[in-house]
Amino acid sequence: MYDFTPAPGASKPDIYAALLEAVEAVTAGETDAIANMANAAALLGEFLPDCNWTGFYRLIDGELVLGPFAGRPACIRIPVGVGVCGAAAKGETQLVEDVHSFPGHIACDARSRSELVVPVMRDGAVVAVIDLDSPSLARFDEEDRAGIEALAGLLSSRI
Ligand code: SME
């Protein structure tokens, strides 16, 4: 039984420090990638306020395929280079303040207004992306980028 909750009113750096500690605790010693992504997706949904979707797409045979997530059912396959996730699959974090102004944005959930997508790299190659969606404009900033990039580094060898 795991019961991780961020302190009420915690700053973003404190939330991410607690999130990384929780993900470290639940993934340490587990080698199954799906189990680790599932717990990480659930923790992202628990720790990050104002998000309507938190989860993973895996890069398989040159295409993104839906992985574990917390949120509504989502698009299953996304070609590399298409939408926000497809752009991140090329290896660069995508921080989008207004998804409606992002060319080719894929609206899986009509509530989403801003998005942060971070690639997970292993041995120099993208193996997955972490995708966060929010119903608020400009929900994500550089502190979120730093926190999720640190999470991607932690998960690199665990998914
Ligand atoms: N909006 C994403 C698609 C994935 S969903 O947000 C879960 C995109 O444009 O790539």
Coordinates of C-alpha atoms and ligand atoms in Angstrom, one line a residue:
M1 CA 0.0 0.0 0.0
Y2 CA 1.5 3.3 -1.1
D3 CA 0.1 6.6 0.2
F4 CA 2.1 9.5 -1.2
T5 CA 0.7 13.0 -1.0
P6 CA 2.4 16.3 -1.5
A7 CA 2.2 18.8 1.3
P8 CA -0.6 21.3 0.9
G9 CA 0.6 24.6 -0.6
A10 CA 4.0 23.1 -1.5
S11 CA 6.1 25.0 -4.1
K12 CA 6.7 23.4 -7.5
P13 CA 10.3 22.5 -6.7
D14 CA 9.1 20.8 -3.5
I15 CA 6.3 19.0 -5.3
Y16 CA 8.8 17.7 -7.9
A17 CA 11.3 16.6 -5.2
A18 CA 8.5 14.7 -3.4
L19 CA 7.3 13.2 -6.8
L20 CA 10.7 12.0 -7.7
E21 CA 11.2 10.5 -4.3
A22 CA 7.8 8.6 -4.6
V23 CA 8.6 7.4 -8.2
E24 CA 12.1 6.3 -7.0
A25 CA 10.5 4.4 -4.1
V26 CA 7.9 2.5 -6.2
T27 CA 10.1 1.7 -9.2
A28 CA 13.3 0.8 -7.4
G29 CA 13.8 -3.0 -7.7
E30 CA 11.0 -3.4 -10.3
T31 CA 12.2 -4.3 -13.8
D32 CA 8.8 -4.4 -15.6
A33 CA 8.5 -1.2 -17.7
I34 CA 4.7 -1.2 -17.9
A35 CA 4.4 -1.5 -14.1
N36 CA 6.8 1.3 -13.6
M37 CA 5.1 3.6 -16.1
A38 CA 1.7 2.8 -14.6
N39 CA 2.8 3.8 -11.1
A40 CA 4.6 6.9 -12.4
A41 CA 1.5 8.0 -14.4
A42 CA -0.7 7.6 -11.3
L43 CA 1.8 9.5 -9.1
L44 CA 1.9 12.4 -11.7
G45 CA -1.8 12.5 -11.6
E46 CA -1.8 12.6 -7.8
F47 CA 1.0 15.1 -7.3
L48 CA 0.4 17.7 -10.1
P49 CA -2.6 20.0 -9.7
D50 CA -4.7 21.2 -12.6
C51 CA -3.8 18.4 -15.0
N52 CA -6.4 16.4 -16.9
W53 CA -4.1 13.8 -18.4
T54 CA -0.7 12.5 -17.3
G55 CA 1.0 9.6 -18.9
F56 CA 3.3 7.9 -21.4
Y57 CA 3.6 7.1 -25.1
R58 CA 6.2 4.5 -26.0
L59 CA 8.3 4.8 -29.2
I60 CA 7.9 1.5 -31.0
D61 CA 9.1 0.8 -34.5
G62 CA 9.2 4.5 -35.3
E63 CA 5.7 5.3 -34.0
L64 CA 4.4 6.5 -30.6
V65 CA 2.0 4.0 -29.0
L66 CA -0.2 4.8 -26.0
G67 CA 1.2 3.7 -22.7
P68 CA 0.0 3.8 -19.1
F69 CA -1.7 7.1 -18.1
A70 CA -4.2 8.8 -15.7
G71 CA -7.0 10.5 -17.5
R72 CA -9.6 9.9 -20.2
P73 CA -9.0 7.4 -23.0
A74 CA -6.6 8.9 -25.6
C75 CA -5.3 8.6 -29.2
I76 CA -3.5 5.2 -29.5
R77 CA -0.9 5.8 -32.2
I78 CA 0.9 9.0 -33.1
P79 CA 3.5 9.3 -35.9
V80 CA 6.8 10.9 -35.0
G81 CA 6.7 14.5 -36.0
V82 CA 2.9 14.9 -35.7
G83 CA 1.4 16.9 -32.8
V84 CA 3.1 17.9 -29.6
C85 CA 4.0 14.3 -28.6
G86 CA 5.3 13.6 -32.1
A87 CA 7.5 16.7 -31.9
A88 CA 8.9 15.6 -28.6
A89 CA 9.6 12.2 -29.9
K90 CA 12.3 13.8 -32.0
G91 CA 14.2 14.4 -28.8
E92 CA 13.3 17.9 -27.7
T93 CA 11.0 18.9 -24.8
Q94 CA 7.8 20.7 -25.9
L95 CA 6.3 23.3 -23.6
V96 CA 3.1 24.6 -25.2
E97 CA 1.3 27.4 -23.5
D98 CA -1.7 27.2 -25.8
V99 CA -2.3 24.0 -27.7
H100 CA -4.7 25.7 -30.1
S101 CA -1.8 27.7 -31.5
F102 CA 0.5 24.6 -31.9
P103 CA 0.4 23.4 -35.6
G104 CA -0.9 19.9 -35.8
H105 CA -1.9 19.6 -32.1
I106 CA -3.9 16.4 -31.6
A107 CA -7.0 17.0 -29.4
C108 CA -7.4 13.7 -27.5
D109 CA -9.3 15.5 -24.8
A110 CA -11.1 18.7 -25.7
R111 CA -10.5 20.2 -22.3
S112 CA -6.7 20.4 -22.8
R113 CA -5.4 23.9 -23.2
S114 CA -1.7 23.6 -22.4
E115 CA 0.7 20.7 -22.6
L116 CA 4.2 19.6 -21.6
V117 CA 5.9 16.7 -23.3
V118 CA 9.3 15.4 -22.3
P119 CA 11.3 12.7 -24.1
V120 CA 12.7 9.8 -22.1
M121 CA 16.1 9.0 -23.6
R122 CA 18.2 5.8 -23.2
D123 CA 21.6 5.3 -24.8
G124 CA 21.1 8.5 -26.9
A125 CA 17.7 7.4 -28.3
V126 CA 14.1 8.3 -27.4
V127 CA 12.3 5.4 -25.9
A128 CA 9.1 7.1 -24.7
V129 CA 7.6 10.5 -24.0
I130 CA 6.0 11.8 -20.8
D131 CA 2.9 13.8 -21.7
L132 CA 1.1 16.2 -19.3
D133 CA -2.1 18.1 -20.3
S134 CA -3.9 20.9 -18.4
P135 CA -7.3 22.5 -18.9
S136 CA -5.6 25.9 -18.0
L137 CA -3.7 28.1 -20.4
A138 CA 0.1 28.3 -19.7
R139 CA -0.2 25.8 -16.8
F140 CA 3.4 24.6 -17.3
D141 CA 6.6 26.6 -16.9
E142 CA 10.4 26.1 -16.6
E143 CA 10.1 24.6 -13.2
D144 CA 7.7 22.0 -14.6
R145 CA 10.1 21.4 -17.4
A146 CA 13.0 20.9 -15.0
G147 CA 11.0 18.6 -12.8
I148 CA 9.7 16.4 -15.6
E149 CA 13.1 16.2 -17.3
A150 CA 14.5 15.0 -14.0
L151 CA 11.7 12.4 -13.9
A152 CA 12.6 11.3 -17.4
G153 CA 16.2 10.9 -16.3
L154 CA 15.2 8.7 -13.4
L155 CA 12.9 6.5 -15.5
S156 CA 15.4 6.1 -18.4
S157 CA 16.7 2.8 -17.2
R158 CA 13.4 1.7 -15.6
I159 CA 10.9 1.7 -18.5
Ligands
SME1 N1 -2.2 16.4 -27.5 C1 -1.2 15.4 -27.9 C2 -1.8 14.0 -28.1 C3 -1.8 13.2 -26.9 S1 -3.0 13.6 -25.8 O1 -2.7 14.9 -25.3 C4 -3.0 12.5 -24.5 C5 -0.4 15.8 -29.1 O2 -0.8 16.8 -29.8 O3 0.5 15.1 -29.4

